[in-house]
CSV table of C-alpha atoms and ligand atoms in Angstrom, one decimal:
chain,number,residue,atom,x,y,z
A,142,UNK,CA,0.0,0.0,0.0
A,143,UNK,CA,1.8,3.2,-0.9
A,144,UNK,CA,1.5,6.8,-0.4
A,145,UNK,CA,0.8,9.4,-2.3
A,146,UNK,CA,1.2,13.2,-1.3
A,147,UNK,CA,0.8,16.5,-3.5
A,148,UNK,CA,0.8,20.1,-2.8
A,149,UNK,CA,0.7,23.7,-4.6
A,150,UNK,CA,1.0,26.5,-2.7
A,151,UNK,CA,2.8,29.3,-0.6
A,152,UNK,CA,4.2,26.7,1.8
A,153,UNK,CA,7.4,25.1,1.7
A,154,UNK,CA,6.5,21.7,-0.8
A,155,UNK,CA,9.6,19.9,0.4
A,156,UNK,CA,8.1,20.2,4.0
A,157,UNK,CA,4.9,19.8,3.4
A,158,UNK,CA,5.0,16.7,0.9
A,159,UNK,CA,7.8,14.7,3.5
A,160,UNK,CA,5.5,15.5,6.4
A,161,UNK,CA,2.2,13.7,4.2
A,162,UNK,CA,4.6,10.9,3.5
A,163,UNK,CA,5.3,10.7,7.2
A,164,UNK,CA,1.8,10.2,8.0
A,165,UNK,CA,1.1,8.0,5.4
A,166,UNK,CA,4.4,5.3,6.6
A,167,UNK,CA,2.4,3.4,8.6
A,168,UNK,CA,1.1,1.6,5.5
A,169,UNK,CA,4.3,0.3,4.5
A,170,UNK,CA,6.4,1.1,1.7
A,171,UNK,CA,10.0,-0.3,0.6
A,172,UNK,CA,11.3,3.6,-1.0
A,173,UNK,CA,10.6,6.9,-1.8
A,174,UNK,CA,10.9,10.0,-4.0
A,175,UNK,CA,9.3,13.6,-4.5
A,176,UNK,CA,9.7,16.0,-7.3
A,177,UNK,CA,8.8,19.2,-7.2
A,178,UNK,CA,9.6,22.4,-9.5
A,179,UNK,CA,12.7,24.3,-9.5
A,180,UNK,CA,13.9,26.7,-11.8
A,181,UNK,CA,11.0,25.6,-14.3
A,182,UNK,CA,11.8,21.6,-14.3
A,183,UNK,CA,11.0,19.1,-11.9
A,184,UNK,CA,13.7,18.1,-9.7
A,185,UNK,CA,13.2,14.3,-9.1
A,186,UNK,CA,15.1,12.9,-5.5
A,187,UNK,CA,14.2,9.4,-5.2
A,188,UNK,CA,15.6,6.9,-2.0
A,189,UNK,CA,16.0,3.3,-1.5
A,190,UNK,CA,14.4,2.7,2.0
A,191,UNK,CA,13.3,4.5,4.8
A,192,UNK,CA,12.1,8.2,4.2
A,193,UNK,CA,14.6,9.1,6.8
A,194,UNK,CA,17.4,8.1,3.7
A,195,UNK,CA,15.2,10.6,1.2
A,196,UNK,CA,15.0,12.8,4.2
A,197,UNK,CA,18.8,13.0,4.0
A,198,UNK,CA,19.1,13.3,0.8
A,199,UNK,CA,16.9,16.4,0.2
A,200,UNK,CA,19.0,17.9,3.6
A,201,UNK,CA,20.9,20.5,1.2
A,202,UNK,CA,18.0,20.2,-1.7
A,203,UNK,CA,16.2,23.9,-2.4
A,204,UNK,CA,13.5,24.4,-4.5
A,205,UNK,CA,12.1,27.7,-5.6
A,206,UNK,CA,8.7,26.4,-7.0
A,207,UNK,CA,5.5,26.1,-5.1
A,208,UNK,CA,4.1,22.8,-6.9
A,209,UNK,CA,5.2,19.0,-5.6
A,210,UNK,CA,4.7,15.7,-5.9
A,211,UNK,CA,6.0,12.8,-3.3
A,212,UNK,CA,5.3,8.9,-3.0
A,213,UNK,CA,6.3,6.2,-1.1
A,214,UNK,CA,6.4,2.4,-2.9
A,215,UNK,CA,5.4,-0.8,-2.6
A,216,UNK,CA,6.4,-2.4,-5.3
A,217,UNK,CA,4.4,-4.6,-8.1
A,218,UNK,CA,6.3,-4.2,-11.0
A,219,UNK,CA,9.8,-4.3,-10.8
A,220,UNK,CA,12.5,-4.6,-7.5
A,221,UNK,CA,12.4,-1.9,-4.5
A,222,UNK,CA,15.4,-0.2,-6.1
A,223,UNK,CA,15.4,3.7,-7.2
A,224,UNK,CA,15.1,3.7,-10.8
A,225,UNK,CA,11.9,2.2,-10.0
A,226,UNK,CA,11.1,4.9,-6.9
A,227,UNK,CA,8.9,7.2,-8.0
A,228,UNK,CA,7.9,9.9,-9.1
A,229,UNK,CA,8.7,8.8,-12.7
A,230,UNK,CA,9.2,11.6,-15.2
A,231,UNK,CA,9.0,11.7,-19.0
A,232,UNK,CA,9.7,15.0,-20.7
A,233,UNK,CA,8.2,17.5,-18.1
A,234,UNK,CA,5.9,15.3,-16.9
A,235,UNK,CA,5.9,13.6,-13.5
A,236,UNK,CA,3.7,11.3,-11.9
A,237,UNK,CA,3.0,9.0,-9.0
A,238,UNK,CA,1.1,5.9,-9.0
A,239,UNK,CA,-0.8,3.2,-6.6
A,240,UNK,CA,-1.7,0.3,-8.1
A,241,UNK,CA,-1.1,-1.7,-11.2
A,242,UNK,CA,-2.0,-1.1,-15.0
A,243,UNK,CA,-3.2,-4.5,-16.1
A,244,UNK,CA,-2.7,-3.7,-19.4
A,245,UNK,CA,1.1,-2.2,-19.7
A,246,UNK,CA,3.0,-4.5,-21.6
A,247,UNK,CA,0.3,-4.3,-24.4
A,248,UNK,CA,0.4,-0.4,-24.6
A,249,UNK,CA,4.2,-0.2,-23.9
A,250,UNK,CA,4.5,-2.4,-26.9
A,251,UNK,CA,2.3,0.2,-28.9
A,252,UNK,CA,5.0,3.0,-28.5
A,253,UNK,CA,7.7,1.1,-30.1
A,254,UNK,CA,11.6,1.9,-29.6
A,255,UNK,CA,10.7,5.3,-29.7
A,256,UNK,CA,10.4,5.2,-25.9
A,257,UNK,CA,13.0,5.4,-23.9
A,258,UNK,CA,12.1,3.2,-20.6
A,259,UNK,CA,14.7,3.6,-17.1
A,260,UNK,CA,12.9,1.8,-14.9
A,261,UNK,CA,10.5,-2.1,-14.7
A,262,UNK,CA,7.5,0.0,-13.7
A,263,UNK,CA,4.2,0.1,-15.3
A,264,UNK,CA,4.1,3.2,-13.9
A,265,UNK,CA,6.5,5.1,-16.6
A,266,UNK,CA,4.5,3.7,-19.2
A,267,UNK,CA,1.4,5.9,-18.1
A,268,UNK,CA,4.1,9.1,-18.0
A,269,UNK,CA,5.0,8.3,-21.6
A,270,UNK,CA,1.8,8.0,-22.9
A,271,UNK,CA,0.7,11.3,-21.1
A,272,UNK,CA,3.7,13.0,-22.6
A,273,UNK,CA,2.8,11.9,-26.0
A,274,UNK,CA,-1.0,13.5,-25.3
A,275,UNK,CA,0.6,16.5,-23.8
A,276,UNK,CA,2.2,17.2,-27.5
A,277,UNK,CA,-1.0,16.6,-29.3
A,278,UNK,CA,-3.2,18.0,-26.8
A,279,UNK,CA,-0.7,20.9,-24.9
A,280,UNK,CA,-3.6,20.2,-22.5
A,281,UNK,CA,-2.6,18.7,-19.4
A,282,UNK,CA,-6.3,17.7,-18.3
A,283,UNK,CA,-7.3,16.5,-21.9
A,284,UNK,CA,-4.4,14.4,-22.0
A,285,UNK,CA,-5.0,12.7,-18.8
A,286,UNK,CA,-8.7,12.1,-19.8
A,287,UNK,CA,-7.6,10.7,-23.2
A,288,UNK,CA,-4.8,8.3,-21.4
A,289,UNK,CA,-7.6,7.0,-18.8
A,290,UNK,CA,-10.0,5.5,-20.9
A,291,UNK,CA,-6.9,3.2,-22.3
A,292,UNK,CA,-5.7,2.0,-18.7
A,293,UNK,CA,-6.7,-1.3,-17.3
A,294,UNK,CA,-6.1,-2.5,-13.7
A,295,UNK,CA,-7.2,-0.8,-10.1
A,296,UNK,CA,-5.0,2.9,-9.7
A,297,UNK,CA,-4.9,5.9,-7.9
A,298,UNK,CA,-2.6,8.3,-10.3
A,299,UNK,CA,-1.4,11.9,-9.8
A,300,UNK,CA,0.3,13.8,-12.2
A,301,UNK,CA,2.3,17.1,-12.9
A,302,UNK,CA,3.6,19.1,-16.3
A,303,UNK,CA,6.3,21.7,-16.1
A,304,UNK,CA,4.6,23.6,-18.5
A,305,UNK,CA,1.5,23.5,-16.4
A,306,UNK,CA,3.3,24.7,-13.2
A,307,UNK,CA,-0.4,26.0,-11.4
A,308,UNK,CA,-2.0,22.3,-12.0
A,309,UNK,CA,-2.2,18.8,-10.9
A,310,UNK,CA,-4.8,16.2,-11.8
A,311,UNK,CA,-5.6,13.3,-10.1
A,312,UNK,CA,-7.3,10.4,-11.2
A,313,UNK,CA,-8.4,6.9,-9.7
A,314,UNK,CA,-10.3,3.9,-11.4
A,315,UNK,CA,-14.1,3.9,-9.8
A,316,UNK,CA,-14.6,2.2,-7.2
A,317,UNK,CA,-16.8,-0.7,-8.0
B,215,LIG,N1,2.9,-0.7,-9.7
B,215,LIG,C1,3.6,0.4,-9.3
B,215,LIG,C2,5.1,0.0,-9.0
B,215,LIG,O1,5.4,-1.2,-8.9
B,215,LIG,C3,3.0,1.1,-8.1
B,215,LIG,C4,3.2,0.3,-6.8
B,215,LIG,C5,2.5,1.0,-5.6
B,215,LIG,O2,1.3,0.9,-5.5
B,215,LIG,O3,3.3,1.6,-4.8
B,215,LIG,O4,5.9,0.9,-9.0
């Protein structure tokens, strides 16, 4: 069961997304990342772990933006390792993910070679093909809605686009 935390506003995101995490540890995770905007892109710090190791690592981290994503993992597809932590970004986009797309390998096959994959997830798959909508669409919202009707499995997914810096859409399948 993992957790997922996002946040736009005046606070301070690093803070506030590490102290959602926090309350969300109880249900178990084996790593963690955030990204969150800086200087107009999406700085990605991902741990291995305990969030007190991603805690570390973001010690020195600043960011300047106000928008921020953060997730802890329990991994389904692909070892507890961090190229597998998420967030998982995909020109400018960024997302987080709970769950499992049923369906991945059949649309990862769609996109060909012409996708360059760095971690096992099925997650990155969903950032890919929302990228690919975002060029069509240069709608962040229309290109989630045209990405959802093409998942299959149960998720909870929330996403971010640099050039979209005052949005962030979430979307889960119904329950049923
Ligand atoms: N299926 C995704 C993965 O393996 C999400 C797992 C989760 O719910 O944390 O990364």
């Amino acid at each position: 069961m993992c957790g997922i935390v996002g946040y736009y506003g005046p606070e301070n995101p690093k803070d506030v997304i590490m102290g959602g995490l926090k309350s969300l540890e109880y249900r178990g995770y084996d790593s963690a990342g955030v990204a969150i905007l800086n200087c107009g892109e999406f700085k990605r710090v991902r741990a291995e772990g305990k969030l007190s190791t991603l805690e570390k690592k973001l010690e020195h981290e600043t960011f300047d933006g106000h928008l921020g994503i953060g997730h802890t993992r329990w991994a389904t597809h692909g070892a507890p390792v961090e190229k597998n932590a998420h967030p998982h970004t995909v020109d400018g986009i960024s997302l987080v993910h709970n769950g499992i797309i049923e369906n991945y390998l059949e649309l990862k096959d769609e996109l060909g070679t012409k996708a360059q994959f760095t971690s096992d997830t099925d997650s990155e798959l969903v950032a890919h093909l929302i990228a690919r909508e975002i060029e069509r669409t240069r709608d962040l919202l229309k290109a989630v809605l045209r990405v959802r009707t093409r998942l299959q499995g149960a998720y909870s997914i929330l996403v971010v686009s640099k050039d979209h810096p005052d949005e962030m859409v979430a979307f889960k399948t119904a329950r049923r």
